[in-house]
mmCIF file of C-alpha atoms and ligand atoms in Angstrom:
data_model
loop_
_atom_site.group_PDB
_atom_site.id
_atom_site.type_symbol
_atom_site.label_atom_id
_atom_site.label_comp_id
_atom_site.label_asym_id
_atom_site.label_seq_id
_atom_site.Cartn_x
_atom_site.Cartn_y
_atom_site.Cartn_z
ATOM 1 C CA MET A 19 -17.736 -38.619 3.868
ATOM 2 C CA THR A 20 -16.139 -39.609 0.555
ATOM 3 C CA ARG A 21 -19.446 -40.963 -0.629
ATOM 4 C CA PHE A 22 -21.271 -37.793 0.414
ATOM 5 C CA LEU A 23 -18.846 -35.657 -1.582
ATOM 6 C CA PHE A 24 -19.198 -37.928 -4.572
ATOM 7 C CA LEU A 25 -22.984 -37.631 -4.521
ATOM 8 C CA LEU A 26 -22.831 -33.865 -4.130
ATOM 9 C CA GLY A 27 -20.415 -33.727 -7.072
ATOM 10 C CA ALA A 28 -22.680 -35.909 -9.198
ATOM 11 C CA ALA A 29 -25.701 -33.712 -8.425
ATOM 12 C CA ALA A 30 -23.776 -30.630 -9.475
ATOM 13 C CA VAL A 31 -22.707 -32.235 -12.747
ATOM 14 C CA ALA A 32 -26.333 -32.905 -13.620
ATOM 15 C CA GLN A 33 -27.318 -29.205 -13.727
ATOM 16 C CA ALA A 34 -23.968 -27.495 -13.941
ATOM 17 C CA LYS A 35 -23.774 -24.259 -15.857
ATOM 18 C CA LEU A 36 -20.535 -22.813 -17.149
ATOM 19 C CA GLN A 37 -20.162 -19.034 -16.988
ATOM 20 C CA LYS A 38 -17.128 -17.317 -18.457
ATOM 21 C CA GLY A 39 -16.207 -13.718 -19.068
ATOM 22 C CA VAL A 40 -14.328 -10.596 -18.138
ATOM 23 C CA ASP A 41 -15.561 -7.508 -16.281
ATOM 24 C CA ILE A 42 -13.762 -4.188 -16.066
ATOM 25 C CA HIS A 43 -13.561 -2.599 -12.614
ATOM 26 C CA CYS A 44 -12.322 0.833 -11.753
ATOM 27 C CA VAL A 45 -10.225 1.137 -8.630
ATOM 28 C CA GLY A 46 -10.019 4.908 -8.481
ATOM 29 C CA ILE A 47 -8.873 5.832 -11.964
ATOM 30 C CA ARG A 48 -7.088 2.536 -12.543
ATOM 31 C CA ALA A 49 -8.828 -0.102 -14.636
ATOM 32 C CA HIS A 50 -8.680 -3.746 -13.606
ATOM 33 C CA ALA A 51 -9.792 -6.767 -15.610
ATOM 34 C CA LEU A 52 -11.656 -9.388 -13.623
ATOM 35 C CA HIS A 53 -11.602 -12.670 -15.557
ATOM 36 C CA TYR A 54 -13.794 -15.495 -14.355
ATOM 37 C CA GLU A 55 -14.735 -19.011 -15.302
ATOM 38 C CA VAL A 56 -17.312 -20.461 -12.953
ATOM 39 C CA GLU A 57 -19.136 -23.775 -13.108
ATOM 40 C CA GLY A 58 -21.945 -25.006 -10.889
ATOM 41 C CA GLU A 59 -25.575 -24.662 -9.985
ATOM 42 C CA GLU A 60 -27.414 -21.404 -9.648
ATOM 43 C CA THR A 61 -26.494 -19.666 -6.404
ATOM 44 C CA ASN A 62 -26.617 -16.146 -5.005
ATOM 45 C CA GLY A 63 -22.945 -15.788 -4.042
ATOM 46 C CA ASP A 64 -23.372 -16.197 -0.276
ATOM 47 C CA SER A 65 -21.378 -19.413 -0.302
ATOM 48 C CA LEU A 66 -19.434 -21.680 -2.629
ATOM 49 C CA ALA A 67 -21.595 -24.700 -1.725
ATOM 50 C CA GLU A 68 -23.172 -24.920 -5.198
ATOM 51 C CA VAL A 69 -20.035 -23.993 -7.098
ATOM 52 C CA ARG A 70 -18.098 -26.845 -8.717
ATOM 53 C CA SER A 71 -15.171 -24.806 -9.837
ATOM 54 C CA ALA A 72 -14.152 -21.186 -9.973
ATOM 55 C CA GLN A 73 -11.121 -19.641 -11.672
ATOM 56 C CA ILE A 74 -10.849 -15.947 -10.895
ATOM 57 C CA ASN A 75 -8.116 -13.586 -11.941
ATOM 58 C CA MET A 76 -7.889 -9.854 -11.390
ATOM 59 C CA GLU A 77 -5.095 -7.661 -12.742
ATOM 60 C CA PRO A 78 -4.519 -4.072 -13.852
ATOM 61 C CA LEU A 79 -5.559 -3.201 -17.394
ATOM 62 C CA PRO A 80 -3.816 0.133 -18.074
ATOM 63 C CA SER A 81 -5.200 0.311 -21.622
ATOM 64 C CA ARG A 82 -8.633 0.994 -20.101
ATOM 65 C CA ASP A 83 -7.573 3.586 -17.515
ATOM 66 C CA ASP A 84 -9.086 6.332 -19.706
ATOM 67 C CA HIS A 85 -12.499 4.677 -19.272
ATOM 68 C CA CYS A 86 -12.122 4.875 -15.471
ATOM 69 C CA LEU A 87 -10.947 8.470 -15.618
ATOM 70 C CA ALA A 88 -13.976 9.437 -17.731
ATOM 71 C CA LEU A 89 -16.274 7.527 -15.390
ATOM 72 C CA SER A 90 -14.927 9.247 -12.285
ATOM 73 C CA LYS A 91 -15.455 12.638 -13.984
ATOM 74 C CA SER A 92 -18.960 11.938 -15.320
ATOM 75 C CA GLU A 93 -20.149 10.568 -12.008
ATOM 76 C CA ASN A 94 -18.850 13.699 -10.326
ATOM 77 C CA ARG A 95 -17.671 12.029 -7.214
ATOM 78 C CA SER A 96 -14.212 12.152 -5.821
ATOM 79 C CA GLN A 97 -13.648 8.487 -6.245
ATOM 80 C CA GLU A 98 -9.885 8.706 -6.428
ATOM 81 C CA VAL A 99 -8.474 5.930 -4.384
ATOM 82 C CA CYS A 100 -5.125 7.191 -3.225
ATOM 83 C CA TYR A 101 -3.155 4.769 -1.158
ATOM 84 C CA GLY A 102 -1.359 7.051 1.174
ATOM 85 C CA VAL A 103 -1.312 9.974 3.477
ATOM 86 C CA ASN A 104 -2.257 13.571 2.850
ATOM 87 C CA GLN A 105 -2.454 13.497 -0.945
ATOM 88 C CA ASP A 106 -4.296 15.918 -3.194
ATOM 89 C CA ALA A 107 -6.720 14.816 -5.937
ATOM 90 C CA SER A 108 -3.857 13.881 -8.264
ATOM 91 C CA CYS A 109 -2.653 11.387 -5.612
ATOM 92 C CA ALA A 110 0.898 12.612 -6.216
ATOM 93 C CA ALA A 111 1.337 15.832 -4.265
ATOM 94 C CA ALA A 112 0.590 16.973 -0.740
ATOM 95 C CA LYS A 113 -2.811 18.494 -0.001
ATOM 96 C CA ALA A 114 -1.573 20.811 2.730
ATOM 97 C CA ASP A 115 1.024 20.421 5.397
ATOM 98 C CA LEU A 116 -0.056 18.117 8.182
ATOM 99 C CA PRO A 117 0.236 19.734 11.585
ATOM 100 C CA LEU A 118 2.207 17.647 14.078
ATOM 101 C CA GLU A 119 2.590 20.113 16.898
ATOM 102 C CA SER A 120 2.171 23.821 17.233
ATOM 103 C CA GLY A 121 4.472 25.377 14.635
ATOM 104 C CA VAL A 122 5.607 22.037 13.193
ATOM 105 C CA ASP A 123 4.148 20.213 10.238
ATOM 106 C CA CYS A 124 5.037 17.544 7.679
ATOM 107 C CA LYS A 125 4.214 16.531 4.088
ATOM 108 C CA ASN A 126 2.914 13.434 2.309
ATOM 109 C CA LEU A 127 3.618 9.859 1.362
ATOM 110 C CA GLY A 128 1.738 7.925 -1.257
ATOM 111 C CA ALA A 129 1.829 4.580 -2.992
ATOM 112 C CA GLU A 130 0.610 3.828 -6.467
ATOM 113 C CA ALA A 131 -0.143 0.238 -7.321
ATOM 114 C CA GLY A 132 -2.406 -1.999 -9.318
ATOM 115 C CA LEU A 133 -4.043 -4.915 -7.552
ATOM 116 C CA PHE A 134 -3.457 -8.526 -8.400
ATOM 117 C CA TYR A 135 -5.467 -11.529 -7.249
ATOM 118 C CA SER A 136 -6.213 -15.015 -8.507
ATOM 119 C CA LEU A 137 -8.146 -17.975 -7.175
ATOM 120 C CA ASN A 138 -8.308 -21.569 -8.327
ATOM 121 C CA TYR A 139 -11.139 -23.384 -6.562
ATOM 122 C CA THR A 140 -12.620 -26.784 -7.270
ATOM 123 C CA MET A 141 -15.430 -28.241 -5.214
ATOM 124 C CA LEU A 142 -14.713 -27.732 -1.525
ATOM 125 C CA GLU A 143 -11.046 -27.028 -2.035
ATOM 126 C CA VAL A 144 -8.909 -24.006 -2.703
ATOM 127 C CA ASN A 145 -6.104 -25.192 -5.006
ATOM 128 C CA ALA A 146 -4.267 -21.919 -5.322
ATOM 129 C CA VAL A 147 -4.479 -18.252 -4.343
ATOM 130 C CA ALA A 148 -2.234 -15.402 -5.448
ATOM 131 C CA VAL A 149 -2.444 -11.875 -4.132
ATOM 132 C CA GLY A 150 -0.352 -8.734 -4.281
ATOM 133 C CA PHE A 151 0.462 -5.547 -6.146
ATOM 134 C CA ARG A 152 1.572 -4.661 -9.661
ATOM 135 C CA GLY A 153 3.683 -1.682 -10.702
ATOM 136 C CA MET A 154 4.068 -0.338 -7.202
ATOM 137 C CA THR A 155 5.695 3.055 -6.668
ATOM 138 C CA LEU A 156 6.189 4.911 -3.428
ATOM 139 C CA LYS A 157 6.526 8.641 -3.658
ATOM 140 C CA GLY A 158 6.602 11.337 -1.090
ATOM 141 C CA ALA A 159 8.169 14.149 0.754
ATOM 142 C CA LEU A 160 9.022 13.489 4.337
ATOM 143 C CA GLU A 161 9.664 16.974 5.595
ATOM 144 C CA LEU A 162 9.426 18.815 8.814
ATOM 145 C CA HIS A 163 8.694 22.488 8.791
ATOM 146 C CA THR A 164 9.127 24.598 11.906
ATOM 147 C CA SER A 165 8.109 28.178 12.325
ATOM 148 C CA PRO A 166 9.880 30.791 14.443
ATOM 149 C CA SER A 167 6.740 31.015 16.547
ATOM 150 C CA ALA A 168 6.991 27.375 17.669
ATOM 151 C CA SER A 169 6.587 27.337 21.400
ATOM 152 C CA LYS A 170 9.106 24.554 21.969
ATOM 153 C CA VAL A 171 12.592 23.954 20.651
ATOM 154 C CA ALA A 172 12.649 20.297 21.610
ATOM 155 C CA MET A 173 9.941 17.819 20.723
ATOM 156 C CA LYS A 174 9.468 14.140 20.311
ATOM 157 C CA GLY A 175 6.387 12.227 19.380
ATOM 158 C CA SER A 176 4.572 9.700 17.355
ATOM 159 C CA LYS A 177 1.602 10.444 15.158
ATOM 160 C CA VAL A 178 -0.814 8.143 13.375
ATOM 161 C CA LEU A 179 -1.067 9.760 9.939
ATOM 162 C CA ARG A 180 -3.549 7.209 8.690
ATOM 163 C CA ASP A 181 -5.314 4.472 10.625
ATOM 164 C CA ASN A 182 -5.898 0.917 9.481
ATOM 165 C CA GLN A 183 -9.425 1.547 8.185
ATOM 166 C CA ALA A 184 -9.762 -0.348 4.884
ATOM 167 C CA THR A 185 -11.474 0.941 1.735
ATOM 168 C CA ARG A 186 -13.451 -1.610 -0.212
ATOM 169 C CA VAL A 187 -12.352 -1.203 -3.834
ATOM 170 C CA VAL A 188 -14.095 -4.154 -5.494
ATOM 171 C CA HIS A 189 -17.308 -5.741 -4.278
ATOM 172 C CA THR A 190 -19.091 -7.659 -6.971
ATOM 173 C CA LEU A 191 -20.589 -10.946 -8.101
ATOM 174 C CA VAL A 192 -19.136 -12.745 -11.108
ATOM 175 C CA GLY A 193 -20.526 -15.666 -13.103
ATOM 176 C CA CYS A 194 -24.200 -15.123 -12.219
ATOM 177 C CA PRO A 195 -26.469 -17.036 -12.126
ATOM 178 C CA VAL A 196 -23.651 -19.193 -10.674
ATOM 179 C CA CYS A 197 -22.664 -16.216 -8.545
ATOM 180 C CA VAL A 198 -19.278 -15.988 -6.822
ATOM 181 C CA ARG A 199 -18.535 -12.951 -4.691
ATOM 182 C CA VAL A 200 -15.281 -11.026 -5.155
ATOM 183 C CA SER A 201 -14.588 -8.535 -2.394
ATOM 184 C CA VAL A 202 -11.274 -6.679 -2.204
ATOM 185 C CA SER A 203 -10.218 -3.987 0.280
ATOM 186 C CA VAL A 204 -7.129 -1.848 0.611
ATOM 187 C CA ALA A 205 -5.647 -0.033 3.621
ATOM 188 C CA MET A 206 -2.467 1.890 4.327
ATOM 189 C CA PRO A 207 -1.885 2.444 8.040
ATOM 190 C CA THR A 208 0.962 4.902 8.543
ATOM 191 C CA THR A 209 2.718 6.272 11.610
ATOM 192 C CA LEU A 210 5.420 8.907 11.899
ATOM 193 C CA ASP A 211 7.880 9.039 14.784
ATOM 194 C CA TYR A 212 9.700 12.326 15.030
ATOM 195 C CA SER A 213 12.106 14.119 17.280
ATOM 196 C CA LEU A 214 13.606 17.536 16.923
ATOM 197 C CA ALA A 215 16.049 19.424 19.086
ATOM 198 C CA LEU A 216 16.845 22.999 18.088
ATOM 199 C CA ASN A 217 19.084 25.490 19.801
ATOM 200 C CA ASP A 218 16.504 28.186 19.119
ATOM 201 C CA ALA A 219 13.104 28.604 17.498
ATOM 202 C CA ALA A 220 13.678 28.768 13.750
ATOM 203 C CA ASP A 221 12.055 28.944 10.358
ATOM 204 C CA LEU A 222 13.328 25.730 8.916
ATOM 205 C CA THR A 223 12.295 23.098 6.391
ATOM 206 C CA VAL A 224 14.241 19.889 6.488
ATOM 207 C CA GLY A 225 13.732 16.344 5.254
ATOM 208 C CA ALA A 226 13.917 14.437 2.009
ATOM 209 C CA GLU A 227 11.989 13.733 -1.140
ATOM 210 C CA MET A 228 11.959 10.182 -2.271
ATOM 211 C CA GLU A 229 10.711 7.927 -4.976
ATOM 212 C CA VAL A 230 10.996 4.171 -4.761
ATOM 213 C CA GLU A 231 10.071 2.048 -7.771
ATOM 214 C CA ILE A 232 9.127 -1.244 -6.231
ATOM 215 C CA GLY A 233 7.515 -3.020 -9.183
ATOM 216 C CA ASP A 234 5.493 -6.205 -8.790
ATOM 217 C CA MET A 235 5.094 -7.868 -5.406
ATOM 218 C CA SER A 236 2.856 -10.811 -4.711
ATOM 219 C CA MET A 237 2.692 -14.231 -3.094
ATOM 220 C CA THR A 238 1.169 -17.437 -4.348
ATOM 221 C CA TRP A 239 -0.102 -20.230 -2.145
ATOM 222 C CA GLU A 240 -0.608 -23.658 -3.696
ATOM 223 C CA LYS A 241 -2.148 -26.618 -1.971
ATOM 224 C CA LYS A 242 0.761 -28.825 -3.053
ATOM 225 C CA HIS A 243 3.683 -26.470 -2.529
ATOM 226 C CA GLY A 244 2.603 -23.916 0.053
ATOM 227 C CA TRP A 245 3.723 -20.285 -0.218
ATOM 228 C CA LYS A 246 6.088 -18.950 -2.807
ATOM 229 C CA LYS A 247 7.101 -15.506 -3.963
ATOM 230 C CA SER A 248 5.581 -14.804 -7.349
ATOM 231 C CA VAL A 249 8.273 -12.376 -8.464
ATOM 232 C CA GLU A 250 11.640 -11.187 -7.247
ATOM 233 C CA THR A 251 11.703 -7.427 -6.731
ATOM 234 C CA LYS A 252 14.708 -5.182 -7.291
ATOM 235 C CA PRO A 253 13.540 -1.775 -6.140
ATOM 236 C CA THR A 254 15.271 1.383 -7.316
ATOM 237 C CA MET A 255 15.376 4.324 -4.973
ATOM 238 C CA THR A 256 16.054 8.008 -5.387
ATOM 239 C CA MET A 257 16.249 10.355 -2.433
ATOM 240 C CA SER A 258 17.181 13.992 -2.320
ATOM 241 C CA PRO A 259 17.563 16.184 0.732
ATOM 242 C CA VAL A 260 15.289 19.165 1.269
ATOM 243 C CA LEU A 261 16.610 22.068 3.234
ATOM 244 C CA SER A 262 15.847 25.715 3.705
ATOM 245 C CA GLY A 263 16.122 28.069 6.624
ATOM 246 C CA ASN A 264 17.235 31.532 7.498
ATOM 247 C CA VAL A 265 18.600 31.629 10.976
ATOM 248 C CA ASP A 266 21.566 30.505 12.957
ATOM 249 C CA VAL A 267 20.576 27.064 13.964
ATOM 250 C CA ARG A 268 21.986 23.792 15.133
ATOM 251 C CA ALA A 269 19.642 20.892 15.343
ATOM 252 C CA GLN A 270 19.112 17.177 15.449
ATOM 253 C CA LEU A 271 16.161 15.744 13.638
ATOM 254 C CA GLY A 272 14.794 12.231 13.683
ATOM 255 C CA LEU A 273 12.108 11.154 11.204
ATOM 256 C CA GLN A 274 11.027 7.548 11.002
ATOM 257 C CA MET A 275 7.923 6.459 9.181
ATOM 258 C CA SER A 276 6.300 3.083 9.145
ATOM 259 C CA SER A 277 3.701 2.435 6.532
ATOM 260 C CA SER A 278 2.008 -0.705 5.318
ATOM 261 C CA LEU A 279 0.170 -1.109 2.015
ATOM 262 C CA GLN A 280 -2.386 -3.860 2.543
ATOM 263 C CA VAL A 281 -4.782 -5.734 0.286
ATOM 264 C CA ASP A 282 -7.437 -8.019 1.718
ATOM 265 C CA ILE A 283 -9.504 -10.566 -0.193
ATOM 266 C CA ASP A 284 -12.580 -11.140 1.939
ATOM 267 C CA LYS A 285 -12.645 -14.507 3.725
ATOM 268 C CA LEU A 286 -9.604 -15.727 1.807
ATOM 269 C CA ALA A 287 -6.243 -14.016 2.111
ATOM 270 C CA TRP A 288 -4.328 -10.820 2.755
ATOM 271 C CA TYR A 289 -0.996 -9.427 1.639
ATOM 272 C CA HIS A 290 0.956 -6.604 3.271
ATOM 273 C CA VAL A 291 3.971 -4.640 2.051
ATOM 274 C CA ASP A 292 5.618 -2.910 5.002
ATOM 275 C CA MET A 293 7.807 0.095 4.302
ATOM 276 C CA ALA A 294 9.995 2.046 6.694
ATOM 277 C CA PRO A 295 11.840 5.132 5.475
ATOM 278 C CA SER A 296 13.915 7.019 8.035
ATOM 279 C CA PHE A 297 16.025 10.187 8.005
ATOM 280 C CA PRO A 298 18.103 10.916 11.073
ATOM 281 C CA THR A 299 19.631 14.298 10.281
ATOM 282 C CA ARG A 300 22.010 16.720 11.909
ATOM 283 C CA PHE A 301 22.239 20.251 10.642
ATOM 284 C CA GLU A 302 24.131 23.385 11.485
ATOM 285 C CA LEU A 303 25.196 26.751 10.187
ATOM 286 C CA LYS A 304 28.725 26.827 8.723
ATOM 287 C CA ASP A 305 30.889 29.939 8.381
ATOM 288 C CA SER A 306 28.478 31.828 10.548
ATOM 289 C CA SER A 307 30.883 34.744 10.939
ATOM 290 C CA SER A 308 31.354 35.218 7.199
ATOM 291 C CA THR A 309 29.139 37.325 4.987
ATOM 292 C CA SER A 310 27.840 34.247 3.161
ATOM 293 C CA PRO A 311 27.028 31.593 5.738
ATOM 294 C CA THR A 312 25.612 28.252 4.665
ATOM 295 C CA LEU A 313 23.233 25.905 6.396
ATOM 296 C CA CYS A 314 24.230 22.255 5.981
ATOM 297 C CA SER A 315 22.441 19.004 6.678
ATOM 298 C CA ASP A 316 23.828 15.503 6.966
ATOM 299 C CA SER A 317 21.495 12.525 7.010
ATOM 300 C CA HIS A 318 21.738 8.834 6.846
ATOM 301 C CA ALA A 319 18.591 7.956 4.931
ATOM 302 C CA GLU A 320 17.335 4.410 5.057
ATOM 303 C CA PHE A 321 14.550 2.542 3.407
ATOM 304 C CA SER A 322 13.491 -0.988 4.186
ATOM 305 C CA LEU A 323 10.797 -3.158 2.700
ATOM 306 C CA SER A 324 9.274 -6.417 3.869
ATOM 307 C CA HIS A 325 6.164 -8.419 3.123
ATOM 308 C CA GLU A 326 3.766 -10.725 4.919
ATOM 309 C CA ALA A 327 0.860 -12.866 3.755
ATOM 310 C CA ASP A 328 -1.966 -14.810 5.301
ATOM 311 C CA LEU A 329 -4.369 -17.399 3.975
ATOM 312 C CA HIS A 330 -7.561 -18.072 5.912
ATOM 313 C CA VAL A 331 -10.059 -19.805 3.700
ATOM 314 C CA SER A 332 -13.415 -19.623 5.347
ATOM 315 C CA MET A 333 -16.280 -21.547 3.796
ATOM 316 C CA PHE A 334 -19.556 -22.655 5.290
ATOM 317 C CA ASN A 335 -18.634 -20.555 8.327
ATOM 318 C CA LYS A 336 -15.572 -22.672 9.032
ATOM 319 C CA THR A 337 -11.943 -21.808 8.530
ATOM 320 C CA HIS A 338 -10.528 -24.620 6.432
ATOM 321 C CA GLU A 339 -6.990 -23.523 5.787
ATOM 322 C CA PHE A 340 -4.875 -21.273 7.886
ATOM 323 C CA LYS A 341 -1.396 -20.581 6.588
ATOM 324 C CA HIS A 342 0.793 -17.640 7.450
ATOM 325 C CA TRP A 343 3.918 -16.358 5.706
ATOM 326 C CA GLY A 344 6.500 -13.887 6.951
ATOM 327 C CA PRO A 345 7.175 -11.149 7.621
ATOM 328 C CA VAL A 346 10.196 -11.483 5.334
ATOM 329 C CA LYS A 347 12.599 -8.635 4.613
ATOM 330 C CA ASP A 348 13.055 -7.970 0.898
ATOM 331 C CA PHE A 349 15.243 -4.960 0.769
ATOM 332 C CA SER A 350 17.111 -2.472 2.901
ATOM 333 C CA LYS A 351 19.157 0.373 1.554
ATOM 334 C CA GLY A 352 21.001 3.239 3.177
ATOM 335 C CA LYS A 353 22.266 6.431 1.650
ATOM 336 C CA ARG A 354 24.202 9.419 2.979
ATOM 337 C CA LEU A 355 22.638 12.715 2.054
ATOM 338 C CA HIS A 356 24.472 15.997 2.358
ATOM 339 C CA LYS A 357 23.170 19.386 1.409
ATOM 340 C CA CYS A 358 24.190 22.979 2.019
ATOM 341 C CA VAL A 359 22.158 26.063 1.220
ATOM 342 C CA ASP A 360 23.092 29.717 1.342
ATOM 343 C CA VAL A 361 21.429 31.530 4.154
ATOM 344 C CA PRO A 362 19.943 34.776 2.920
ATOM 345 C CA THR A 363 21.463 37.679 4.799
ATOM 346 C CA ASP A 364 19.791 41.025 4.637
ATOM 347 C CA GLU A 365 20.505 44.250 6.414
ATOM 348 C CA GLY A 366 18.078 43.448 9.176
ATOM 349 C CA LEU A 367 19.562 40.090 10.014
ATOM 350 C CA VAL A 368 22.793 39.994 11.914
ATOM 351 C CA ILE A 369 24.412 36.645 12.235
ATOM 352 C CA VAL A 370 26.852 36.189 15.066
HETATM 353 C C1 NAG B 416 -20.210 18.166 -8.723
HETATM 354 O O1 NAG B 416 -20.188 18.164 -7.299
HETATM 355 C C2 NAG B 416 -19.883 19.427 -6.751
HETATM 356 C C3 NAG B 416 -19.754 19.281 -5.226
HETATM 357 O O2 NAG B 416 -20.442 18.190 -4.755
HETATM 358 C C4 NAG B 416 -20.972 20.446 -7.150
HETATM 359 O O3 NAG B 416 -20.664 21.701 -6.621
HETATM 360 C C5 NAG B 416 -21.034 20.525 -8.673
HETATM 361 O O4 NAG B 416 -22.085 21.380 -9.058
HETATM 362 C C6 NAG B 416 -21.258 19.124 -9.276
HETATM 363 N N1 NAG B 416 -21.155 19.217 -10.734
HETATM 364 C C7 NAG B 416 -22.001 18.591 -11.555
HETATM 365 C C8 NAG B 416 -21.742 18.742 -13.015
HETATM 366 O O5 NAG B 416 -22.920 17.906 -11.142
HETATM 367 C C1 NAG B 417 -6.436 -25.376 -10.792
HETATM 368 O O1 NAG B 417 -5.931 -26.355 -9.897
HETATM 369 C C2 NAG B 417 -6.084 -27.676 -10.362
HETATM 370 C C3 NAG B 417 -5.630 -28.608 -9.229
HETATM 371 O O2 NAG B 417 -4.373 -28.256 -8.747
HETATM 372 C C4 NAG B 417 -5.253 -27.860 -11.646
HETATM 373 O O3 NAG B 417 -5.403 -29.169 -12.130
HETATM 374 C C5 NAG B 417 -5.731 -26.845 -12.675
HETATM 375 O O4 NAG B 417 -4.928 -26.912 -13.828
HETATM 376 C C6 NAG B 417 -5.705 -25.436 -12.125
HETATM 377 N N1 NAG B 417 -6.344 -24.536 -13.060
HETATM 378 C C7 NAG B 417 -5.783 -23.416 -13.479
HETATM 379 C C8 NAG B 417 -6.554 -22.591 -14.442
HETATM 380 O O5 NAG B 417 -4.664 -23.058 -13.088
HETATM 381 C C1 NAG B 418 -22.862 -18.275 8.744
HETATM 382 O O1 NAG B 418 -23.053 -17.542 9.942
HETATM 383 C C2 NAG B 418 -23.957 -16.450 9.806
HETATM 384 C C3 NAG B 418 -24.002 -15.681 11.117
HETATM 385 O O2 NAG B 418 -23.002 -16.076 11.989
HETATM 386 C C4 NAG B 418 -25.339 -16.969 9.422
HETATM 387 O O3 NAG B 418 -26.225 -15.880 9.249
HETATM 388 C C5 NAG B 418 -25.228 -17.766 8.117
HETATM 389 O O4 NAG B 418 -26.473 -18.327 7.810
HETATM 390 C C6 NAG B 418 -24.184 -18.858 8.235
HETATM 391 N N1 NAG B 418 -23.978 -19.467 6.919
HETATM 392 C C7 NAG B 418 -23.909 -20.783 6.731
HETATM 393 C C8 NAG B 418 -23.685 -21.223 5.307
HETATM 394 O O5 NAG B 418 -23.995 -21.586 7.635
#
């Protein structure tokens, strides 16, 4: 076996070509630089059999985002890649409320992130792989809106807001004629569990807006040292309660979302960031007998973050390395949210 490898190596040396360069790829309107240095014999990218070594590195290149924006406009296709649920073309706001049940709907949740990936391969061996996200931000409004016409005052359910269908964001060959395929996909499966108990049908909007700056998250696997975290994250979180309504109401609301931002490098590795915001909330009308009643909500908002990675190098139709990491919890933060709003009272509305 050793001798076979030696001969194969020697043959490659004889005709080896060195290809080096950088390509710009647009993932939605975000530019990414794909650096490569590939050495080997001519090959079409179907396998690494003829490749002596390959160093590949992909990272965001914000200075070229304008190029990607112009491209997406000139090509006149909605090629925004929003990672998230129910976002409009800007990827930041909700498209329209998502119906959950008759008379009840909810808003949006989106993640913004650049992709990061690197590979160090030398003949028949993967030396190192790194994969993850750069400059990640989670933004959204987790709100429930009920209308007075809702047929039920108590409900409980679970809804898949986005399934685990992946979008291929990069699919290219680098280094040709010593071609090496780079194929990257992203998915963001998201589920919302909700429960609501009202004393009466009501026109009510309740929930929270949040923004979590997560920053860089990635994992590196090295043949010698195994998995290690590439960077330590210290997320910052802002949450503010959302509340409006105009009737005498007492209610209990439970909102719990689980969402996972996932990047997959074809036949090599994946990396998942799992996020779980939740907002159990109780709300009721205070001073209901006065002329200026207020509606108050009390929530205990929580946000937790964990990550998980998997390496599954498959070459020549055989899985050569199989290493799993996690899930590992990175962060969990709770916050009490309290908000009161004046309930509009007009002549026609009598509050008792
Ligand atoms: C862009 O696409 C839209 C819808 O597909 C079409 O209505 C519009 O005419 C197109 N614009 C150009 C400049 O091609
Ligand atoms: C790739 O891995 C090999 C073996 O571990 C190492 O000698 C080399 O320096 C690495 N190359 C890069 C660009 O990191
Ligand atoms: C790998 O398997 C696929 C189908 O299972 C086959 O078409 C392909 O030729 C195989 N590749 C190699 C390098 O054996």
